[in-house]
N, CA, C and O atoms as a printed pandas DataFrame, in Angstrom:
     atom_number atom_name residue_name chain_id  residue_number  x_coord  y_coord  z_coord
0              1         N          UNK        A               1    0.847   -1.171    0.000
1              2        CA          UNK        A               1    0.000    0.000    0.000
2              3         C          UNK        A               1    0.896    1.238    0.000
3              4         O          UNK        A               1    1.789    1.324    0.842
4              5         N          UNK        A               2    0.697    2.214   -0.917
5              6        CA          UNK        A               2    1.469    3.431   -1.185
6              7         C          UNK        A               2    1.246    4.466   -0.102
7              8         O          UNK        A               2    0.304    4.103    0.602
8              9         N          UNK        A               3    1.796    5.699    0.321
9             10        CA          UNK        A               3    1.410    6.352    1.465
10            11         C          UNK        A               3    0.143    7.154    0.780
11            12         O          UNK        A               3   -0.644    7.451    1.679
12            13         N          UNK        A               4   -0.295    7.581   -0.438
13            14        CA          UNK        A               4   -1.286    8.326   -0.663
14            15         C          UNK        A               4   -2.716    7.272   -0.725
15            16         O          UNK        A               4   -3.919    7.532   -0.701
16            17         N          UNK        A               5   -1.998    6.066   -0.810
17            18        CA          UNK        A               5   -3.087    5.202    0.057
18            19         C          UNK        A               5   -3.531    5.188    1.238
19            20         O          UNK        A               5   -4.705    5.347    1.572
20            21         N          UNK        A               6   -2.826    5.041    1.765
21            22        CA          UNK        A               6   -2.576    4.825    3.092
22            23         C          UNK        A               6   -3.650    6.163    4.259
23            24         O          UNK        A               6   -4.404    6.006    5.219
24            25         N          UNK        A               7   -3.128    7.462    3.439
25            26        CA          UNK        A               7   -3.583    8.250    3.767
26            27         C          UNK        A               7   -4.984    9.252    3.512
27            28         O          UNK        A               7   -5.285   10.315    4.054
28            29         N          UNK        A               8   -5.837    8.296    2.254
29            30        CA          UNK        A               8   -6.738    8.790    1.311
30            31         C          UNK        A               8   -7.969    7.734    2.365
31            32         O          UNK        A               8   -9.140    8.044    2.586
32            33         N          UNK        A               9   -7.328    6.616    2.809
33            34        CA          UNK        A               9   -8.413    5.669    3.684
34            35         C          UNK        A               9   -8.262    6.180    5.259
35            36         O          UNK        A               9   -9.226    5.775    5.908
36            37         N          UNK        A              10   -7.410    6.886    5.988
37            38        CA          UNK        A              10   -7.588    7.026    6.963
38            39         C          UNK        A              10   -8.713    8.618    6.983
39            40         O          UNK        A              10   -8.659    9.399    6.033
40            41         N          UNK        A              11   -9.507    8.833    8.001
41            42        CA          UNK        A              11  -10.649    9.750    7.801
42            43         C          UNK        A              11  -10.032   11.280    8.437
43            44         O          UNK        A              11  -10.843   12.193    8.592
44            45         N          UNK        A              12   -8.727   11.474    8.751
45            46        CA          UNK        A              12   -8.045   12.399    9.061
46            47         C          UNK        A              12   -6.835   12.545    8.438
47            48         O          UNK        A              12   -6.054   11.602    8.314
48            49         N          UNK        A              13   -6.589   13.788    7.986
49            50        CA          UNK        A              13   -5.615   14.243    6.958
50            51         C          UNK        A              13   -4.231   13.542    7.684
51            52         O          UNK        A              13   -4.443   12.825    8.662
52            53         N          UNK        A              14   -2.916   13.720    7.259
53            54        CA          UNK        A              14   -1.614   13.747    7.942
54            55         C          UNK        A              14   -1.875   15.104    9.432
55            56         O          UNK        A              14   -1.997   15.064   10.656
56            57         N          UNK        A              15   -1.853   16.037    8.474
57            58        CA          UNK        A              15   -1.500   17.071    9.184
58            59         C          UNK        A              15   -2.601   17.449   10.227
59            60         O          UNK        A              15   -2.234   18.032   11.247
60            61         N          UNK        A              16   -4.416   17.051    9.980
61            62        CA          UNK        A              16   -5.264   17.308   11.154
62            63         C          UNK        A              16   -4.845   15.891   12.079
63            64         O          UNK        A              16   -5.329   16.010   13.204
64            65         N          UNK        A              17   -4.439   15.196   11.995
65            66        CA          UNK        A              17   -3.879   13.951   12.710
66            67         C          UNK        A              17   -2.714   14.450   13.989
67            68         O          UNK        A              17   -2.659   14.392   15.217
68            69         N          UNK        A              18   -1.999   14.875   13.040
69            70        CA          UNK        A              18   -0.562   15.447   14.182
70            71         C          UNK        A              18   -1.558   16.346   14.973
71            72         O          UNK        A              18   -2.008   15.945   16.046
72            73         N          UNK        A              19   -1.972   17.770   14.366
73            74        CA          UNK        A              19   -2.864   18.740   15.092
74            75         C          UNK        A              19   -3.185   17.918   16.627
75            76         O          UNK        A              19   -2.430   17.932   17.599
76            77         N          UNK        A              20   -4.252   17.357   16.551
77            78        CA          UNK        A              20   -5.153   17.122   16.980
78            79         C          UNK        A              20   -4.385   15.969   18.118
79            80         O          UNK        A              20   -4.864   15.803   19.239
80            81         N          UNK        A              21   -3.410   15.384   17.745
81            82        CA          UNK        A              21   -2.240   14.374   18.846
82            83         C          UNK        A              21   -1.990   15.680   19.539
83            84         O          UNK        A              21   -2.508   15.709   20.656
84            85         N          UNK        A              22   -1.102   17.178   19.069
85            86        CA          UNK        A              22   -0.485   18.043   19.583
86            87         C          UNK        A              22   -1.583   18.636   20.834
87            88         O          UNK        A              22   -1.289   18.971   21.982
88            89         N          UNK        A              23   -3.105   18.628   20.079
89            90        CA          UNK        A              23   -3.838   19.301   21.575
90            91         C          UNK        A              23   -4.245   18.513   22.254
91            92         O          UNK        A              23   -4.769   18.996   23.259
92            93         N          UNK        A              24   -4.272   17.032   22.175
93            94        CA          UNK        A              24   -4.462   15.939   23.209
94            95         C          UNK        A              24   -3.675   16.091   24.236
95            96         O          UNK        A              24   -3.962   16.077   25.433
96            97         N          UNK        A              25   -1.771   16.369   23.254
97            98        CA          UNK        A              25   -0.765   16.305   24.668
98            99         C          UNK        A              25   -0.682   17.351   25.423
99           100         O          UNK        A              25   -0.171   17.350   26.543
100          101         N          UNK        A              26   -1.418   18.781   24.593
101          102        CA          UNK        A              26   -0.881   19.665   25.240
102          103         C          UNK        A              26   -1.981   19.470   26.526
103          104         O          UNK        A              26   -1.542   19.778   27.634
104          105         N          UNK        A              27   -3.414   18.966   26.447
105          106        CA          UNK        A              27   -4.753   19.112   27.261
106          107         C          UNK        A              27   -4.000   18.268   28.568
107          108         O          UNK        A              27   -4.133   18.668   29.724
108          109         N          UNK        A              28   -3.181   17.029   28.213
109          110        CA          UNK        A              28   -2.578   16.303   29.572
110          111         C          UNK        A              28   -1.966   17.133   30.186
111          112         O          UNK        A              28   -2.042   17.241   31.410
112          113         N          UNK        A              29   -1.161   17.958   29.347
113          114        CA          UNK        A              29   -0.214   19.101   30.253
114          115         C          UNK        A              29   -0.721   20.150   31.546
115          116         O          UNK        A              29   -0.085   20.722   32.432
116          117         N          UNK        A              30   -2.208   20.103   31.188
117          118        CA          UNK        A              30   -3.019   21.301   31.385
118          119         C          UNK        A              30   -3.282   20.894   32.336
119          120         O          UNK        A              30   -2.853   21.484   33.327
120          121         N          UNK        A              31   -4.119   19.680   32.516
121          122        CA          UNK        A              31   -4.823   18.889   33.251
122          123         C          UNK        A              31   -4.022   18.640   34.672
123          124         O          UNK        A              31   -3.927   17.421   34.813
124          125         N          UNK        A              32   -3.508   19.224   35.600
125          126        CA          UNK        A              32   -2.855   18.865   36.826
126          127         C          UNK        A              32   -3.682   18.610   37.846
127          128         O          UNK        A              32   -4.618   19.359   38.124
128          129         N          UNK        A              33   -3.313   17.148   38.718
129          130        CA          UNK        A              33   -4.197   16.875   39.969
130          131         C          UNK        A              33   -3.478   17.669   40.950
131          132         O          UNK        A              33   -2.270   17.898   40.892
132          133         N          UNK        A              34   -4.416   18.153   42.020
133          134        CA          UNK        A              34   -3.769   18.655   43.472
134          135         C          UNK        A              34   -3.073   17.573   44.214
135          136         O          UNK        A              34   -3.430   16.395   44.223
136          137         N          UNK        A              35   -2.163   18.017   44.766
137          138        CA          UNK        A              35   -1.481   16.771   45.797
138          139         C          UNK        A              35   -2.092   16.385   46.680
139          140         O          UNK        A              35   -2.549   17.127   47.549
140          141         N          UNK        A              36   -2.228   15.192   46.653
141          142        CA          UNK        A              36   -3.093   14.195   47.580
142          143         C          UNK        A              36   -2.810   14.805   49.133
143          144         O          UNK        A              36   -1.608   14.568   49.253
144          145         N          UNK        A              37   -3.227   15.439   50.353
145          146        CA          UNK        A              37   -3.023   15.618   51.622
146          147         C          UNK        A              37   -2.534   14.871   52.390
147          148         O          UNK        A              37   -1.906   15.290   53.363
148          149         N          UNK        A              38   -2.741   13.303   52.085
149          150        CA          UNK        A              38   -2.035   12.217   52.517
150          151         C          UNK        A              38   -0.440   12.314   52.404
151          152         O          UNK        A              38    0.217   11.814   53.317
152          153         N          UNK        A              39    0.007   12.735   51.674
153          154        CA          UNK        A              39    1.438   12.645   51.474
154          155         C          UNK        A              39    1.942   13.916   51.894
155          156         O          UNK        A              39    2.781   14.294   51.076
156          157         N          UNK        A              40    1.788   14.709   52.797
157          158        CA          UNK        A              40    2.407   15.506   53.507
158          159         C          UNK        A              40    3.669   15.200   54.190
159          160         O          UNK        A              40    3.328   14.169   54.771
160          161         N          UNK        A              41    4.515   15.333   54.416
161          162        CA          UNK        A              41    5.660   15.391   55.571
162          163         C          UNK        A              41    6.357   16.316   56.011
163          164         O          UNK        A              41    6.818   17.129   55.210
164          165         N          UNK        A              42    6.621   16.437   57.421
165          166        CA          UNK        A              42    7.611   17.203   57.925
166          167         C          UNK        A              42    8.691   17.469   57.130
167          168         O          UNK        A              42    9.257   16.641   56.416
168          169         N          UNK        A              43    9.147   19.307   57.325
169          170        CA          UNK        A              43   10.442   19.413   56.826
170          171         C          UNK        A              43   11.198   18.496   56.597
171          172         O          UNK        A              43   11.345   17.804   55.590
172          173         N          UNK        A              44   11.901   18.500   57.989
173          174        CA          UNK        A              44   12.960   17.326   58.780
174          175         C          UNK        A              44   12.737   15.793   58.327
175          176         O          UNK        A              44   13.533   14.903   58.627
176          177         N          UNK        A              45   11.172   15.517   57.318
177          178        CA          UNK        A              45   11.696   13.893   56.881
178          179         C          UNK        A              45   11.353   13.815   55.401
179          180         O          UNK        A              45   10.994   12.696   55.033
180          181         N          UNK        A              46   11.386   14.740   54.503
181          182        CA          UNK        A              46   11.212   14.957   53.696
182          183         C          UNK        A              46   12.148   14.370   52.917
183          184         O          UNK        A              46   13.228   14.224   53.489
184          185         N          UNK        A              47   12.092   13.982   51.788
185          186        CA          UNK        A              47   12.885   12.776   51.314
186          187         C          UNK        A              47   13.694   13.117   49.644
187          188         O          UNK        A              47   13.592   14.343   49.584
188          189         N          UNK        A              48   14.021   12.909   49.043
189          190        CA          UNK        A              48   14.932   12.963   47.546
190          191         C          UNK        A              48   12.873   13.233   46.649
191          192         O          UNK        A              48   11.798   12.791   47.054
192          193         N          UNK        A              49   13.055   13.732   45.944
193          194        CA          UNK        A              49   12.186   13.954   44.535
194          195         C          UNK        A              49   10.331   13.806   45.486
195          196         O          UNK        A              49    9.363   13.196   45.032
196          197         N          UNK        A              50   10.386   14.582   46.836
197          198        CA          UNK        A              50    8.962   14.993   47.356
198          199         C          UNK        A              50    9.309   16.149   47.028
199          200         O          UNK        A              50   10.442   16.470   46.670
200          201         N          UNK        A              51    8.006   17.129   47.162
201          202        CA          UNK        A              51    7.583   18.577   46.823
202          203         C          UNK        A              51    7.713   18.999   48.162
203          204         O          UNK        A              51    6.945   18.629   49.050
204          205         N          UNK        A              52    8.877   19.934   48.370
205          206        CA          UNK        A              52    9.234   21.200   49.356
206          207         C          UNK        A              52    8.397   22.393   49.450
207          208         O          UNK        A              52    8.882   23.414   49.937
208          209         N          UNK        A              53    7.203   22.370   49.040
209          210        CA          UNK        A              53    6.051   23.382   49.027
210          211         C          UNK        A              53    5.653   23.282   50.136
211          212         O          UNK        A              53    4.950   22.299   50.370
212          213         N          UNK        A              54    6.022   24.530   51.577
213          214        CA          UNK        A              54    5.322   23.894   52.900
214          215         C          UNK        A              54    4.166   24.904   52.688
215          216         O          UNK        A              54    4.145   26.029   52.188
216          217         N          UNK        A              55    2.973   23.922   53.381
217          218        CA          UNK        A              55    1.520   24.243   52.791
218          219         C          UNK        A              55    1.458   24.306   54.610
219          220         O          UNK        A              55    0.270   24.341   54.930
220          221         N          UNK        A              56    1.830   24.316   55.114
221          222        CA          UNK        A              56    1.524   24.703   57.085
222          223         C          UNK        A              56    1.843   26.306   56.951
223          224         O          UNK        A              56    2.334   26.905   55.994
224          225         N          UNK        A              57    1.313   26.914   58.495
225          226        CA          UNK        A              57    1.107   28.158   58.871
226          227         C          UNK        A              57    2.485   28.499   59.352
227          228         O          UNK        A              57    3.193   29.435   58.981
228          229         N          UNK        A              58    2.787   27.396   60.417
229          230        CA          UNK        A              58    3.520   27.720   61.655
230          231         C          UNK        A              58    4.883   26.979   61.193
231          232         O          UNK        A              58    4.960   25.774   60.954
232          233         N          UNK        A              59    5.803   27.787   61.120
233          234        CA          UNK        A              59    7.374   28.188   60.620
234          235         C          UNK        A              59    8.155   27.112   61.326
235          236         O          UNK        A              59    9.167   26.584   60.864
236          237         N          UNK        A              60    7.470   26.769   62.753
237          238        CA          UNK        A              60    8.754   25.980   63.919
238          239         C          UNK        A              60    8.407   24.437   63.412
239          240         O          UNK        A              60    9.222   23.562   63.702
240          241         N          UNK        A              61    6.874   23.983   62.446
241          242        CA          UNK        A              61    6.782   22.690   62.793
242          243         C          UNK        A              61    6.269   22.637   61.183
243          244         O          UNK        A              61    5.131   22.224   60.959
244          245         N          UNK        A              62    6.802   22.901   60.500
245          246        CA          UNK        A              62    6.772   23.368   58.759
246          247         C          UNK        A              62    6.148   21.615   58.565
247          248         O          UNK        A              62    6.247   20.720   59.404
248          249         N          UNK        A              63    5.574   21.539   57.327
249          250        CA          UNK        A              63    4.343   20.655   56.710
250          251         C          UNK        A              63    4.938   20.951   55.080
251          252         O          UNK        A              63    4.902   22.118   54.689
252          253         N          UNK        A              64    5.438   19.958   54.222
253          254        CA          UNK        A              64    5.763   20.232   53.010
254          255         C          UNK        A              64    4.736   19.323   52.640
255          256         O          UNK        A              64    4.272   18.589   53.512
256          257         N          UNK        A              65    4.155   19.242   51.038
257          258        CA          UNK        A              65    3.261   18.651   50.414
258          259         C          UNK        A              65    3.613   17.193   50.141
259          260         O          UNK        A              65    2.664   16.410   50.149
260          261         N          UNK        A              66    4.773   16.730   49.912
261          262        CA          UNK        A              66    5.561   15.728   49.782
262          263         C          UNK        A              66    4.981   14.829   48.175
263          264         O          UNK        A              66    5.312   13.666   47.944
264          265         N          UNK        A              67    4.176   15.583   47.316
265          266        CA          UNK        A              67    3.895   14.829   46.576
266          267         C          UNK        A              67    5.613   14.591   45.466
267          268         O          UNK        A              67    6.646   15.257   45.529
268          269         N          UNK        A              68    5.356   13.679   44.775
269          270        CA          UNK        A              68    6.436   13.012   44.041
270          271         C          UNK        A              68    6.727   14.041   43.031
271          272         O          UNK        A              68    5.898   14.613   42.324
272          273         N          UNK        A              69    8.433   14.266   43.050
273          274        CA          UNK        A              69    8.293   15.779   42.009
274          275         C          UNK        A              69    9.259   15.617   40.382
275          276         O          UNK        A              69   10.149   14.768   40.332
276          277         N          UNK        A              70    8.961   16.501   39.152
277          278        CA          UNK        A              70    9.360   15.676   38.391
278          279         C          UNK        A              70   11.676   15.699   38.432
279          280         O          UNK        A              70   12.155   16.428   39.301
280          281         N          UNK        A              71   12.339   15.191   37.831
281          282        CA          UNK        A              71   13.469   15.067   37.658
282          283         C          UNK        A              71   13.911   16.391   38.003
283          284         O          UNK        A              71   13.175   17.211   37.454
284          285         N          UNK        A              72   15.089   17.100   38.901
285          286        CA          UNK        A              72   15.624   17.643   39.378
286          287         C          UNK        A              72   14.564   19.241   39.548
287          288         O          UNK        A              72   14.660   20.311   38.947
288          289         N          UNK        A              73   13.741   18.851   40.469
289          290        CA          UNK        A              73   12.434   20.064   40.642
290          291         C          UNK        A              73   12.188   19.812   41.944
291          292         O          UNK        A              73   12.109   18.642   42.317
292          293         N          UNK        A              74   12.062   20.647   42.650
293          294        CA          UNK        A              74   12.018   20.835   44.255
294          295         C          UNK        A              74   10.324   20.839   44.357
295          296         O          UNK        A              74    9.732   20.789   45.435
296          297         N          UNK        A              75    9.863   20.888   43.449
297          298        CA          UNK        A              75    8.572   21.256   43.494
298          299         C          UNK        A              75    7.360   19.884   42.896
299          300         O          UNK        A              75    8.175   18.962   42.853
300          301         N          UNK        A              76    6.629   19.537   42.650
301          302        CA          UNK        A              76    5.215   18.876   42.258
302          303         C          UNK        A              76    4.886   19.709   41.142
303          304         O          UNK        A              76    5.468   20.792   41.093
304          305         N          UNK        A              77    4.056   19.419   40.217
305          306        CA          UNK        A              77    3.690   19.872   39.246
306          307         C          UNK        A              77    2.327   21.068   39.674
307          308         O          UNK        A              77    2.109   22.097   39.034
308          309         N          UNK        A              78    1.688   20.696   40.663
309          310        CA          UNK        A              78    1.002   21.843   40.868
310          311         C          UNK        A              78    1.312   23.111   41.665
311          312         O          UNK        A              78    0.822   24.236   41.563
312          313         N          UNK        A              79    2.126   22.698   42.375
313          314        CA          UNK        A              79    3.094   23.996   43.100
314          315         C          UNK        A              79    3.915   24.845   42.202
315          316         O          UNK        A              79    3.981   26.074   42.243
316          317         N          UNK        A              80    4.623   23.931   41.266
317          318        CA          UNK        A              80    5.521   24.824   40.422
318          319         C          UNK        A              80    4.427   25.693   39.784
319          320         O          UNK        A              80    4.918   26.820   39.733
320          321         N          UNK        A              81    3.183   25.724   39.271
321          322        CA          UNK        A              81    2.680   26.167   38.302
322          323         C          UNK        A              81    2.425   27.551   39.489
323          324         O          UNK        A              81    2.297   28.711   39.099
324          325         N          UNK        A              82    2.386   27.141   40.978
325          326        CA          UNK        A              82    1.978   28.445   41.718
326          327         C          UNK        A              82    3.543   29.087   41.590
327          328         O          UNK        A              82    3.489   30.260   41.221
328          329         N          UNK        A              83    4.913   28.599   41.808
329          330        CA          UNK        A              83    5.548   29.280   42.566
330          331         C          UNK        A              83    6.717   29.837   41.131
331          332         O          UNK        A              83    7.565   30.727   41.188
332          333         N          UNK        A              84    6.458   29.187   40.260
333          334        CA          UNK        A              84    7.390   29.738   38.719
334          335         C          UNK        A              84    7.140   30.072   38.385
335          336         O          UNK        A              84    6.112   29.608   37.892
336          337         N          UNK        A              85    7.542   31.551   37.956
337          338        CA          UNK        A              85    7.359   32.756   36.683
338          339         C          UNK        A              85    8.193   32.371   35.813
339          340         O          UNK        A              85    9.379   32.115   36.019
340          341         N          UNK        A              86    7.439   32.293   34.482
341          342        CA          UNK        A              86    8.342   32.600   33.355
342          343         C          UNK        A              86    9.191   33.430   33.203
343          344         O          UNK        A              86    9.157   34.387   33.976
344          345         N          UNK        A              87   10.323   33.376   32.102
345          346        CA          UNK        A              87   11.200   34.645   31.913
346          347         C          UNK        A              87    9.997   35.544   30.446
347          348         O          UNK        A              87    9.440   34.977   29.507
348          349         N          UNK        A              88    9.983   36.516   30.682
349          350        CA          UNK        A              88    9.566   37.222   29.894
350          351         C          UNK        A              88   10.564   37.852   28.754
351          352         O          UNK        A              88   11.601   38.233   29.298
352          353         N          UNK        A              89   10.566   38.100   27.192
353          354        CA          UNK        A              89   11.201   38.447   26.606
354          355         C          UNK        A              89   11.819   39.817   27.367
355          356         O          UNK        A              89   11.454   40.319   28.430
356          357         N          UNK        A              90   12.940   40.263   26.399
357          358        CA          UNK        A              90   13.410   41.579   26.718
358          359         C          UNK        A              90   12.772   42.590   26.277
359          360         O          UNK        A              90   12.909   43.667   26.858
360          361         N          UNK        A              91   11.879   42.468   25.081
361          362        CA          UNK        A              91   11.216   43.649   24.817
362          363         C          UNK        A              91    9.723   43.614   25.354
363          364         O          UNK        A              91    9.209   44.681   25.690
364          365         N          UNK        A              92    9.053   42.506   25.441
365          366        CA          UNK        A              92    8.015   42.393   26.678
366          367         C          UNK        A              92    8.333   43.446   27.926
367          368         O          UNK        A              92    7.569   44.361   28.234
368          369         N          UNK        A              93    9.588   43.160   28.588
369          370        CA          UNK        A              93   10.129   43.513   30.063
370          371         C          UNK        A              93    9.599   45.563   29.700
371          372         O          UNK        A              93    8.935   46.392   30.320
372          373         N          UNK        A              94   10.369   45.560   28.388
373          374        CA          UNK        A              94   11.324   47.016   28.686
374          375         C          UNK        A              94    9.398   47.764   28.178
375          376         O          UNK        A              94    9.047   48.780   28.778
376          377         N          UNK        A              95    8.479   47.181   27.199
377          378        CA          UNK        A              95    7.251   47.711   27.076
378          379         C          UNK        A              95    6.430   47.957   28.617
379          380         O          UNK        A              95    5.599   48.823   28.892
380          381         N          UNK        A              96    7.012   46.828   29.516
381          382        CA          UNK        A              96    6.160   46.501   30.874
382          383         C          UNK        A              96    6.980   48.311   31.729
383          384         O          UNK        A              96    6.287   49.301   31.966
384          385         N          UNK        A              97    8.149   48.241   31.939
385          386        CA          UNK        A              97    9.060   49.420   32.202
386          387         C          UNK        A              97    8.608   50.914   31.654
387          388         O          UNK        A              97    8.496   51.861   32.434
388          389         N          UNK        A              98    8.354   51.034   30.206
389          390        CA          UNK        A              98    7.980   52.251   29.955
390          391         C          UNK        A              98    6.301   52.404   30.288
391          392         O          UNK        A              98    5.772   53.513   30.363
392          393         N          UNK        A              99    5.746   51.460   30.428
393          394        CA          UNK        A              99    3.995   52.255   31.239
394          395         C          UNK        A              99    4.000   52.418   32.282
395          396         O          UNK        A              99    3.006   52.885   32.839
């Protein structure tokens, strides 16, 4: 079977095919669960690749979220989205500066 076969029987073009994979992955991206409350831990036992987001009041007996975080990120995927700013271009910055 030739590819203009191939591609004349499937009911989505090449290119609405990729599309449409691209906003599936981007919708997973989007889609973040909150960290389960269960997996909280103390500062002090907080472990390699938990989320250092302390979600407690009181400073002396700190409460981090401890959910599982991705490859060298101090953070969980829903914390980072609270606690990371993008870098903004330079001419973004300097338009933000002159108003």
């Amino acid at each position: 079977m030739s590819y203009q076969d191939a591609v004349s029987k499937h009911p989505l073009s090449v290119a609405q095919h990729a599309t449409s994979a691209k906003a599936t992955e981007r919708a997973k991206m989007c889609v973040i669960q909150e960290p389960d409350p269960r997996q909280r831990t103390k500062l002090l036992r907080i472990g390699m690749r938990q989320c250092r987001y302390i979600v407690s009041d009181d400073p002396r007996h700190a409460i981090c979220c401890g959910a599982p975080t991705p490859e060298g990120s101090s953070w969980c995927d829903w914390h980072r989205k609270l606690v990371y700013v993008p870098v903004q271009p330079i001419r973004n910055r300097r338009d933000a500066l002159a108003s």
